[in-house]
CSV table of C-alpha atoms and ligand atoms in Angstrom, one decimal:
chain,number,residue,atom,x,y,z
A,1,UNK,CA,185.8,-45.2,79.9
A,2,UNK,CA,187.5,-42.7,82.2
A,3,UNK,CA,185.3,-40.5,84.4
A,4,UNK,CA,185.9,-38.1,87.2
A,5,UNK,CA,184.6,-39.4,90.6
A,6,UNK,CA,183.9,-36.5,93.0
A,7,UNK,CA,182.8,-36.4,96.6
A,8,UNK,CA,181.5,-32.9,97.1
A,9,UNK,CA,181.0,-30.7,100.1
A,10,UNK,CA,184.5,-29.6,101.1
A,11,UNK,CA,185.4,-25.9,100.9
A,12,UNK,CA,188.5,-25.5,98.6
A,13,UNK,CA,191.3,-23.7,100.4
A,14,UNK,CA,194.8,-22.9,99.4
A,15,UNK,CA,196.9,-21.7,96.5
A,16,UNK,CA,196.9,-22.9,92.9
A,17,UNK,CA,199.5,-22.1,90.1
A,18,UNK,CA,197.8,-21.1,86.8
A,19,UNK,CA,199.4,-22.4,83.6
A,20,UNK,CA,200.0,-20.8,80.3
A,21,UNK,CA,197.0,-19.7,78.3
A,22,UNK,CA,195.8,-22.5,76.0
A,23,UNK,CA,194.2,-20.1,73.5
A,24,UNK,CA,197.3,-18.0,73.3
A,25,UNK,CA,199.4,-21.1,72.9
A,26,UNK,CA,197.4,-22.4,70.0
A,27,UNK,CA,197.9,-19.1,68.1
A,28,UNK,CA,201.6,-18.8,69.0
A,29,UNK,CA,202.3,-22.5,68.1
A,30,UNK,CA,200.8,-22.0,64.6
A,31,UNK,CA,202.7,-18.7,64.2
A,32,UNK,CA,206.0,-20.3,65.2
A,33,UNK,CA,206.3,-22.1,61.9
A,34,UNK,CA,206.5,-18.7,60.1
A,35,UNK,CA,210.2,-18.4,60.4
A,36,UNK,CA,212.9,-20.9,59.3
A,37,UNK,CA,214.8,-20.2,62.5
A,38,UNK,CA,214.2,-22.0,65.8
A,39,UNK,CA,211.7,-20.5,68.2
A,40,UNK,CA,211.5,-21.4,71.9
A,41,UNK,CA,208.2,-21.1,73.7
A,42,UNK,CA,207.9,-21.3,77.4
A,43,UNK,CA,204.9,-21.6,79.8
A,44,UNK,CA,203.3,-23.9,77.2
A,45,UNK,CA,200.3,-25.7,78.8
A,46,UNK,CA,200.5,-29.5,78.5
A,47,UNK,CA,196.9,-30.1,77.5
A,48,UNK,CA,195.3,-32.1,74.7
A,49,UNK,CA,194.6,-29.1,72.4
A,50,UNK,CA,198.2,-27.9,72.3
A,51,UNK,CA,199.6,-31.4,71.9
A,52,UNK,CA,197.3,-32.1,68.9
A,53,UNK,CA,198.4,-28.9,67.3
A,54,UNK,CA,202.1,-29.9,67.8
A,55,UNK,CA,201.3,-33.2,66.1
A,56,UNK,CA,199.7,-31.3,63.2
A,57,UNK,CA,202.9,-29.2,62.9
A,58,UNK,CA,205.1,-32.3,62.9
A,59,UNK,CA,202.8,-33.9,60.3
A,60,UNK,CA,203.8,-31.2,57.7
A,61,UNK,CA,207.5,-31.4,58.5
A,62,UNK,CA,207.8,-28.9,61.4
A,63,UNK,CA,210.5,-30.0,63.9
A,64,UNK,CA,209.1,-30.1,67.4
A,65,UNK,CA,211.4,-30.6,70.4
A,66,UNK,CA,210.0,-30.8,73.8
A,67,UNK,CA,212.6,-29.3,76.1
A,68,UNK,CA,210.6,-29.9,79.2
A,69,UNK,CA,206.9,-30.3,80.1
A,70,UNK,CA,206.2,-26.6,79.5
A,71,UNK,CA,208.9,-25.6,77.0
A,72,UNK,CA,209.0,-26.4,73.3
A,73,UNK,CA,211.3,-25.6,70.5
A,74,UNK,CA,209.9,-25.4,67.0
A,75,UNK,CA,211.7,-25.2,63.7
A,76,UNK,CA,209.6,-24.6,60.5
A,77,UNK,CA,212.5,-24.7,58.0
A,78,UNK,CA,211.8,-28.3,56.8
A,79,UNK,CA,208.0,-27.9,56.2
A,80,UNK,CA,207.3,-29.9,53.0
A,81,UNK,CA,203.5,-29.8,53.0
A,82,UNK,CA,200.8,-27.1,53.2
A,83,UNK,CA,197.9,-29.5,53.7
A,84,UNK,CA,196.4,-30.0,57.2
A,85,UNK,CA,194.2,-33.1,57.3
A,86,UNK,CA,190.7,-33.3,58.7
A,87,UNK,CA,191.6,-35.5,61.6
A,88,UNK,CA,193.5,-32.6,63.3
A,89,UNK,CA,190.6,-30.2,62.7
A,90,UNK,CA,188.1,-32.7,64.1
A,91,UNK,CA,190.2,-33.0,67.3
A,92,UNK,CA,191.0,-29.3,67.6
A,93,UNK,CA,189.3,-26.5,65.7
A,94,UNK,CA,192.2,-24.1,66.2
A,95,UNK,CA,194.4,-26.2,63.7
A,96,UNK,CA,192.8,-23.7,61.3
A,97,UNK,CA,195.3,-21.1,62.5
A,98,UNK,CA,197.8,-23.0,60.3
A,99,UNK,CA,195.8,-21.5,57.4
A,100,UNK,CA,196.9,-18.0,58.2
A,101,UNK,CA,200.4,-19.1,59.1
A,102,UNK,CA,201.0,-21.2,56.0
A,103,UNK,CA,199.3,-18.7,53.7
A,104,UNK,CA,201.4,-15.9,55.2
A,105,UNK,CA,204.7,-17.8,54.8
A,106,UNK,CA,204.3,-20.0,51.7
A,107,UNK,CA,201.4,-18.1,50.0
A,108,UNK,CA,199.4,-21.4,49.9
A,109,UNK,CA,197.5,-23.5,52.5
A,110,UNK,CA,194.9,-26.2,52.4
A,111,UNK,CA,193.2,-26.9,55.7
A,112,UNK,CA,190.2,-29.1,56.4
A,113,UNK,CA,187.1,-26.9,56.9
A,114,UNK,CA,186.1,-27.0,60.5
A,115,UNK,CA,182.5,-28.0,61.1
A,116,UNK,CA,180.1,-26.8,63.8
A,117,UNK,CA,180.7,-27.8,67.3
A,118,UNK,CA,179.0,-28.5,70.6
A,119,UNK,CA,178.5,-24.8,71.3
A,120,UNK,CA,176.9,-24.0,68.0
A,121,UNK,CA,177.6,-23.3,64.3
A,122,UNK,CA,181.0,-21.7,63.8
A,123,UNK,CA,181.2,-19.7,60.6
A,124,UNK,CA,184.6,-18.7,59.1
A,125,UNK,CA,183.3,-16.0,56.7
A,126,UNK,CA,185.4,-13.3,58.3
A,127,UNK,CA,188.6,-15.3,58.0
A,128,UNK,CA,187.9,-15.8,54.3
A,129,UNK,CA,187.0,-12.2,53.8
A,130,UNK,CA,190.3,-11.2,55.4
A,131,UNK,CA,192.4,-13.5,53.3
A,132,UNK,CA,190.7,-12.4,50.1
A,133,UNK,CA,191.2,-8.7,51.0
A,134,UNK,CA,194.9,-9.5,51.2
A,135,UNK,CA,194.8,-10.8,47.6
A,136,UNK,CA,194.4,-14.5,48.2
A,137,UNK,CA,192.0,-16.7,46.2
A,138,UNK,CA,190.0,-18.8,48.6
A,139,UNK,CA,187.9,-21.8,47.6
A,140,UNK,CA,186.3,-24.7,49.4
A,141,UNK,CA,186.6,-28.1,47.7
A,142,UNK,CA,186.5,-31.7,49.0
A,143,UNK,CA,186.1,-30.5,52.6
A,144,UNK,CA,189.2,-28.3,52.4
A,145,UNK,CA,189.6,-24.5,52.4
A,146,UNK,CA,192.2,-23.8,49.8
A,147,UNK,CA,193.9,-20.4,50.0
A,148,UNK,CA,196.6,-19.2,47.7
A,149,UNK,CA,198.1,-16.0,46.3
A,150,UNK,CA,200.9,-14.9,44.0
A,151,UNK,CA,201.6,-12.2,46.5
A,152,UNK,CA,199.8,-10.9,49.5
A,153,UNK,CA,199.2,-7.1,49.7
A,154,UNK,CA,198.2,-5.1,52.8
A,155,UNK,CA,194.6,-3.8,52.8
A,156,UNK,CA,191.9,-2.3,55.0
A,157,UNK,CA,189.8,-5.0,56.6
A,158,UNK,CA,186.7,-4.3,58.6
A,159,UNK,CA,185.5,-7.3,60.6
A,160,UNK,CA,181.7,-7.5,60.6
A,161,UNK,CA,181.7,-9.2,64.0
A,162,UNK,CA,184.3,-9.1,66.7
A,163,UNK,CA,186.0,-12.4,66.2
A,164,UNK,CA,189.1,-13.7,68.0
A,165,UNK,CA,189.8,-16.5,65.4
A,166,UNK,CA,189.6,-14.3,62.3
A,167,UNK,CA,191.6,-11.5,63.9
A,168,UNK,CA,194.4,-14.0,64.7
A,169,UNK,CA,194.3,-15.8,61.3
A,170,UNK,CA,194.3,-12.5,59.3
A,171,UNK,CA,197.0,-11.0,61.5
A,172,UNK,CA,199.3,-14.0,60.7
A,173,UNK,CA,198.5,-13.8,57.0
A,174,UNK,CA,199.3,-10.1,56.9
A,175,UNK,CA,202.6,-10.2,58.8
A,176,UNK,CA,204.7,-10.8,55.7
A,177,UNK,CA,202.3,-9.1,53.1
A,178,UNK,CA,203.5,-6.1,51.2
A,179,UNK,CA,202.6,-2.8,52.8
A,180,UNK,CA,200.1,-1.9,55.5
A,181,UNK,CA,197.1,-3.9,56.7
A,182,UNK,CA,194.6,-2.4,59.0
A,183,UNK,CA,192.1,-4.6,60.8
A,184,UNK,CA,189.2,-2.7,62.2
A,185,UNK,CA,186.7,-3.9,64.8
A,186,UNK,CA,189.5,-6.4,65.8
A,187,UNK,CA,189.1,-8.7,68.9
A,188,UNK,CA,190.9,-7.3,71.9
A,189,UNK,CA,191.3,-10.6,73.9
A,190,UNK,CA,194.6,-11.0,75.9
A,191,UNK,CA,195.6,-13.9,73.6
A,192,UNK,CA,195.3,-11.6,70.5
A,193,UNK,CA,197.8,-9.3,72.2
A,194,UNK,CA,200.0,-12.2,73.2
A,195,UNK,CA,200.2,-13.4,69.6
A,196,UNK,CA,201.0,-9.8,68.4
A,197,UNK,CA,203.8,-9.6,71.0
A,198,UNK,CA,205.1,-13.0,69.9
A,199,UNK,CA,205.1,-12.0,66.2
A,200,UNK,CA,206.8,-8.7,67.1
A,201,UNK,CA,209.5,-10.5,69.0
A,202,UNK,CA,210.1,-12.4,65.7
A,203,UNK,CA,210.5,-9.1,63.8
A,204,UNK,CA,207.0,-8.4,62.8
A,205,UNK,CA,205.6,-4.8,62.9
A,206,UNK,CA,202.2,-4.9,64.6
A,207,UNK,CA,200.7,-2.0,66.4
A,208,UNK,CA,197.5,-1.5,68.2
A,209,UNK,CA,196.8,-5.1,69.4
A,210,UNK,CA,194.5,-4.8,72.4
A,211,UNK,CA,192.5,-2.0,70.8
A,212,UNK,CA,190.0,-2.4,68.1
A,213,UNK,CA,192.3,-1.2,65.3
A,214,UNK,CA,195.4,-3.3,64.5
A,215,UNK,CA,198.0,-2.0,62.1
A,216,UNK,CA,200.4,-4.5,60.5
A,217,UNK,CA,203.2,-3.3,58.4
A,218,UNK,CA,204.5,-6.2,56.3
A,219,UNK,CA,208.1,-7.4,56.8
A,220,UNK,CA,210.1,-9.6,54.5
A,221,UNK,CA,210.9,-12.3,57.0
A,222,UNK,CA,210.7,-13.3,60.6
A,223,UNK,CA,213.4,-14.6,62.9
A,224,UNK,CA,214.2,-16.7,65.9
A,225,UNK,CA,212.8,-15.8,69.3
A,226,UNK,CA,212.3,-17.0,72.9
A,227,UNK,CA,208.9,-16.2,74.3
A,228,UNK,CA,206.8,-16.9,77.4
A,229,UNK,CA,203.1,-17.4,77.0
A,230,UNK,CA,200.7,-15.3,79.2
A,231,UNK,CA,198.8,-17.1,82.1
A,232,UNK,CA,195.4,-18.6,81.3
A,233,UNK,CA,192.6,-16.2,82.1
A,234,UNK,CA,189.9,-19.0,81.9
A,235,UNK,CA,191.8,-21.5,84.0
A,236,UNK,CA,192.3,-18.8,86.6
A,237,UNK,CA,188.6,-17.8,86.4
A,238,UNK,CA,187.5,-21.4,86.8
A,239,UNK,CA,189.5,-21.7,90.1
A,240,UNK,CA,188.1,-18.3,91.3
A,241,UNK,CA,184.6,-19.6,90.8
A,242,UNK,CA,185.6,-22.9,92.5
A,243,UNK,CA,186.2,-20.8,95.7
A,244,UNK,CA,182.8,-19.2,95.2
A,245,UNK,CA,180.8,-22.4,94.8
A,246,UNK,CA,182.5,-24.4,97.6
A,247,UNK,CA,182.5,-21.5,100.1
A,248,UNK,CA,186.3,-21.6,100.0
A,249,UNK,CA,189.4,-19.4,100.0
A,250,UNK,CA,191.6,-19.8,97.0
A,251,UNK,CA,194.6,-17.7,95.8
A,252,UNK,CA,195.2,-18.1,92.1
A,253,UNK,CA,198.9,-17.4,91.5
A,254,UNK,CA,200.9,-16.6,88.4
A,255,UNK,CA,198.0,-14.5,86.8
A,256,UNK,CA,197.6,-11.1,85.3
A,257,UNK,CA,194.8,-9.6,87.5
A,258,UNK,CA,193.9,-7.1,84.8
A,259,UNK,CA,192.8,-9.9,82.5
A,260,UNK,CA,190.5,-11.1,85.3
A,261,UNK,CA,188.7,-7.8,86.0
A,262,UNK,CA,185.3,-8.8,84.6
A,263,UNK,CA,185.4,-12.1,86.5
A,264,UNK,CA,186.5,-10.4,89.8
A,265,UNK,CA,183.8,-7.8,89.4
A,266,UNK,CA,181.1,-10.4,89.1
A,267,UNK,CA,182.5,-12.3,92.1
A,268,UNK,CA,182.3,-9.1,94.2
A,269,UNK,CA,178.8,-8.5,93.0
A,270,UNK,CA,177.7,-11.9,94.2
A,271,UNK,CA,179.2,-11.4,97.7
A,272,UNK,CA,182.7,-12.8,97.5
A,273,UNK,CA,185.8,-11.0,98.7
A,274,UNK,CA,188.4,-10.5,96.1
A,275,UNK,CA,192.0,-9.4,96.9
A,276,UNK,CA,194.4,-8.6,94.1
A,277,UNK,CA,198.2,-8.4,94.2
A,278,UNK,CA,200.8,-8.1,91.5
A,279,UNK,CA,200.4,-11.6,90.1
A,280,UNK,CA,197.8,-13.2,92.2
A,281,UNK,CA,194.1,-12.9,93.1
A,282,UNK,CA,192.5,-14.3,96.3
A,283,UNK,CA,188.8,-15.2,96.4
A,284,UNK,CA,187.1,-15.8,99.7
A,285,UNK,CA,183.5,-16.9,99.9
A,286,UNK,CA,182.3,-16.8,103.4
A,287,UNK,CA,178.6,-16.1,103.1
A,288,UNK,CA,175.7,-17.2,100.9
A,289,UNK,CA,176.1,-15.9,97.3
A,290,UNK,CA,173.7,-13.3,96.0
A,291,UNK,CA,172.0,-13.2,92.6
A,292,UNK,CA,173.0,-11.1,89.7
A,293,UNK,CA,172.7,-10.7,85.9
A,294,UNK,CA,175.5,-11.3,83.5
A,295,UNK,CA,175.9,-11.0,79.7
A,296,UNK,CA,178.8,-12.5,77.8
A,297,UNK,CA,180.7,-10.1,75.6
A,298,UNK,CA,184.0,-9.8,73.8
A,299,UNK,CA,186.9,-8.8,75.9
A,300,UNK,CA,187.0,-6.7,78.2
A,301,UNK,CA,183.4,-8.0,78.8
A,302,UNK,CA,182.5,-11.1,80.7
A,303,UNK,CA,184.0,-14.1,78.7
A,304,UNK,CA,181.7,-16.6,77.1
A,305,UNK,CA,184.2,-19.3,78.3
A,306,UNK,CA,183.3,-18.4,81.9
A,307,UNK,CA,179.5,-18.5,81.3
A,308,UNK,CA,178.9,-22.0,82.5
A,309,UNK,CA,181.0,-21.5,85.6
A,310,UNK,CA,179.2,-18.4,86.7
A,311,UNK,CA,175.8,-20.1,86.0
A,312,UNK,CA,176.8,-22.9,88.4
A,313,UNK,CA,177.6,-20.3,91.1
A,314,UNK,CA,174.3,-18.4,90.5
A,315,UNK,CA,172.4,-21.6,90.7
A,316,UNK,CA,173.4,-21.6,94.4
A,317,UNK,CA,172.7,-18.0,95.1
A,318,UNK,CA,169.7,-16.4,96.8
A,319,UNK,CA,167.2,-15.1,94.3
A,320,UNK,CA,166.8,-15.0,90.5
A,321,UNK,CA,169.6,-14.4,88.1
A,322,UNK,CA,169.7,-13.9,84.3
A,323,UNK,CA,172.5,-15.1,82.2
A,324,UNK,CA,172.6,-13.9,78.6
A,325,UNK,CA,174.9,-15.6,76.1
A,326,UNK,CA,175.6,-13.2,73.3
A,327,UNK,CA,178.6,-14.9,71.5
A,328,UNK,CA,177.6,-18.5,70.8
A,329,UNK,CA,174.1,-19.8,70.0
A,330,UNK,CA,174.1,-23.1,71.8
A,331,UNK,CA,176.0,-22.8,75.0
A,332,UNK,CA,173.5,-24.0,77.6
A,333,UNK,CA,173.8,-27.7,77.0
A,334,UNK,CA,175.0,-28.2,80.5
A,335,UNK,CA,171.8,-27.0,82.0
A,336,UNK,CA,170.0,-30.4,81.7
A,337,UNK,CA,172.9,-32.0,83.6
A,338,UNK,CA,172.9,-29.3,86.2
A,339,UNK,CA,169.1,-29.7,86.6
A,340,UNK,CA,169.8,-33.4,87.4
A,341,UNK,CA,171.9,-32.1,90.3
A,342,UNK,CA,168.9,-30.0,91.6
A,343,UNK,CA,169.5,-26.7,89.9
A,344,UNK,CA,166.4,-24.7,88.8
A,345,UNK,CA,167.2,-23.1,85.5
A,346,UNK,CA,165.0,-22.3,82.5
A,347,UNK,CA,166.5,-21.6,79.1
A,348,UNK,CA,164.8,-19.3,76.7
A,349,UNK,CA,166.8,-18.7,73.5
A,350,UNK,CA,170.1,-17.2,74.5
A,351,UNK,CA,169.0,-16.5,78.1
A,352,UNK,CA,169.0,-18.7,81.2
A,353,UNK,CA,166.8,-17.7,84.1
A,354,UNK,CA,168.2,-19.2,87.2
A,355,UNK,CA,166.4,-19.5,90.5
A,356,UNK,CA,168.9,-20.2,93.2
A,357,UNK,CA,168.6,-23.4,95.3
A,358,UNK,CA,170.2,-24.2,98.7
A,359,UNK,CA,172.3,-27.0,97.4
A,360,UNK,CA,173.2,-29.4,94.6
A,361,UNK,CA,173.1,-33.1,95.0
A,362,UNK,CA,175.6,-35.5,93.4
A,363,UNK,CA,174.5,-37.3,90.2
A,364,UNK,CA,175.9,-39.2,87.2
A,365,UNK,CA,176.4,-36.5,84.5
A,366,UNK,CA,178.2,-35.9,81.2
A,367,UNK,CA,180.4,-33.1,80.1
A,368,UNK,CA,179.0,-31.6,76.9
A,369,UNK,CA,182.1,-29.5,76.1
A,370,UNK,CA,185.3,-28.1,77.6
A,371,UNK,CA,184.2,-25.2,79.7
A,372,UNK,CA,180.8,-26.6,80.6
A,373,UNK,CA,182.6,-29.8,81.7
A,374,UNK,CA,184.8,-27.8,84.0
A,375,UNK,CA,181.7,-26.0,85.4
A,376,UNK,CA,180.0,-29.3,86.1
A,377,UNK,CA,183.1,-30.3,88.0
A,378,UNK,CA,182.6,-27.2,90.2
A,379,UNK,CA,179.0,-28.2,90.7
A,380,UNK,CA,180.1,-31.7,91.8
A,381,UNK,CA,182.6,-30.2,94.2
A,382,UNK,CA,179.8,-28.1,95.7
A,383,UNK,CA,177.2,-30.9,95.8
A,384,UNK,CA,176.2,-33.1,98.6
A,385,UNK,CA,177.4,-36.7,97.9
A,386,UNK,CA,179.0,-38.4,95.0
A,387,UNK,CA,179.1,-37.2,91.4
A,388,UNK,CA,180.5,-38.9,88.3
A,389,UNK,CA,181.3,-37.0,85.2
A,390,UNK,CA,181.7,-38.7,81.8
A,391,UNK,CA,183.4,-37.4,78.6
A,392,UNK,CA,186.3,-35.9,80.6
A,393,UNK,CA,188.3,-35.8,77.4
A,394,UNK,CA,186.6,-32.5,76.7
A,395,UNK,CA,187.9,-31.1,80.0
A,396,UNK,CA,191.4,-32.5,79.4
A,397,UNK,CA,191.5,-30.4,76.2
A,398,UNK,CA,192.1,-27.3,78.2
A,399,UNK,CA,192.9,-28.0,81.9
A,400,UNK,CA,196.3,-29.4,82.9
A,401,UNK,CA,196.3,-31.6,85.9
A,402,UNK,CA,192.8,-30.5,86.9
A,403,UNK,CA,192.1,-33.2,89.5
A,404,UNK,CA,195.5,-32.8,91.1
A,405,UNK,CA,195.2,-29.1,91.3
A,406,UNK,CA,191.8,-29.4,92.9
A,407,UNK,CA,192.9,-32.1,95.3
A,408,UNK,CA,195.8,-29.9,96.5
A,409,UNK,CA,193.0,-27.4,97.5
A,410,UNK,CA,191.3,-30.1,99.6
A,411,UNK,CA,188.9,-31.5,96.9
A,412,UNK,CA,188.1,-35.2,96.6
A,413,UNK,CA,188.2,-36.0,92.9
A,414,UNK,CA,189.9,-38.8,91.1
A,415,UNK,CA,190.0,-40.3,87.6
A,416,UNK,CA,188.4,-43.8,87.6
A,417,UNK,CA,188.0,-46.1,84.6
A,418,UNK,CA,186.0,-49.0,86.0
A,419,UNK,CA,183.1,-49.6,88.3
A,420,UNK,CA,185.5,-51.3,90.7
A,421,UNK,CA,187.7,-48.2,90.8
A,422,UNK,CA,184.6,-46.1,91.5
A,423,UNK,CA,183.5,-48.3,94.3
A,424,UNK,CA,187.0,-48.2,95.8
A,425,UNK,CA,187.0,-44.4,95.6
A,426,UNK,CA,183.6,-44.3,97.4
A,427,UNK,CA,184.8,-46.7,100.1
A,428,UNK,CA,188.1,-44.8,100.7
A,429,UNK,CA,186.4,-41.4,100.8
A,430,UNK,CA,183.5,-42.7,102.9
B,501,LIG,C1,187.8,-18.1,70.5
B,501,LIG,C2,188.2,-19.0,71.6
B,501,LIG,C3,187.0,-19.6,72.4
B,501,LIG,C4,186.1,-18.4,72.8
B,501,LIG,C5,185.8,-17.5,71.7
B,501,LIG,C6,185.1,-16.2,72.2
B,501,LIG,C7,190.3,-19.9,70.8
B,501,LIG,C8,191.0,-21.1,70.3
B,501,LIG,N1,189.0,-20.1,71.1
B,501,LIG,O1,187.0,-18.9,69.6
B,501,LIG,O2,187.5,-20.3,73.5
B,501,LIG,O3,184.9,-19.0,73.4
B,501,LIG,O4,187.0,-17.0,71.0
B,501,LIG,O5,185.8,-15.5,73.1
B,501,LIG,O6,190.9,-18.9,71.1
B,501,LIG,N2,182.1,-15.5,63.8
B,501,LIG,C9,181.5,-15.2,62.6
B,501,LIG,N3,182.3,-15.3,61.5
B,501,LIG,C10,183.6,-15.7,61.5
B,501,LIG,C11,184.2,-16.0,62.8
B,501,LIG,C12,183.4,-15.9,63.9
B,501,LIG,O7,180.3,-14.9,62.4
B,501,LIG,O8,184.3,-15.8,60.5
B,501,LIG,C13,181.2,-15.4,65.0
B,501,LIG,C14,181.1,-16.6,65.8
B,501,LIG,O9,180.0,-17.4,65.3
B,501,LIG,C15,180.8,-16.1,67.2
B,501,LIG,C16,181.6,-14.8,67.3
B,501,LIG,O10,181.9,-14.5,65.9
B,501,LIG,O11,179.4,-15.8,67.3
B,501,LIG,C17,182.9,-14.9,68.0
B,501,LIG,O12,183.6,-16.0,67.5
B,501,LIG,P1,185.2,-16.0,67.6
B,501,LIG,O13,185.7,-14.9,68.5
B,501,LIG,O14,185.8,-16.1,66.3
B,501,LIG,O15,185.5,-17.4,68.4
B,501,LIG,P2,186.7,-18.4,68.2
B,501,LIG,O16,187.9,-17.6,67.7
B,501,LIG,O17,186.2,-19.5,67.4
């Protein structure tokens, strides 16, 4: 089984190019089948999640052409099936975006019902509420969500919770509905805005994305487009925290600094220097980190997808910090692993109380999910000695060339798949 082998202790220094946003890419790929003309998408991250969604699109007759590693052309004119099998949903939850896309285009979709996941139960009641409000009948049978409508009609939809997934799914279903749809209490995440911009470039009429009221006036059809995906806020944030935990100096390039404001603010609070320019942010950590409190919130609040990374940094700060997770119910699974590296963290409900320690020590640990896995890599890079991390398939879901990008910054990390390869790594690194 493949693992990351890490020798920690070196400050990470240099520049890193951030790729396209995985979560925007997933929404945009699903939406790309909504026209019968060919769309070209650039800055597509080459990560497991996007590749699985491309396979799901091919499986129903979508024509996918990889122009180069980060550019893909999609043509949805030959789609012959509106059923997305459970295998895709098991591998990647966001395959359920095809529900909104297929319902919007063909007025019918059957997609396997996503289960819970490693960060907690993940209800889809708001998605269903939105589809029903547009006039679809929605039932769950044999593990599938089956949505269909004679015609979709615009409506006023109030989301009971701020949800990225339901905002995206309902937006897609409403794009070709008759009349006006208003989504209130909509999610404001950068990838919600990116999807709206993408759909508008295909001829949709969506206003207000990025605020909590989105207005969608239905159009009869969508057309071809060429579109470039926004940079990945969470990949960028992860490298910014890599500078913090390794006492490094990293410039993350090809980013939109505005999307990183809540992350930059916390880095400043804990004693890092943060310099912003047009499309780059530099983080310098030259002194011991100080403690702080943080609560995850919908955008523009501090992202839940950065919660494990900031906890790893606070674990090395002077003093006691409190991290409150307000989005997902079970997002502290990594704490046991971090404790094995010497962290002092107590979890009570949705709160982690962190007493800073002077250092982490390398250990054999397991990635519990995507973002926690990346955070544990940061812990390994900061730790004294060797760390191995199992279940790196989670991390590969969302980080392209993670070891290579880290090594370019002076890290010592390698993928090993046997004990012999691990020993070789240890001998070589010394
Ligand atoms: C998306 C992101 C994920 C991120 C999360 C929060 C993608 C592919 N994934 O996930 O990386 O961590 O946003 O920023 O973009 N909820 C309901 N009912 C629903 C839907 C959601 O109660 O019908 C709740 C969830 O349980 C959760 C909260 O709403 O407590 C937010 O979830 P949501 O924003 O929908 O997350 P995802 O779209 O699944």
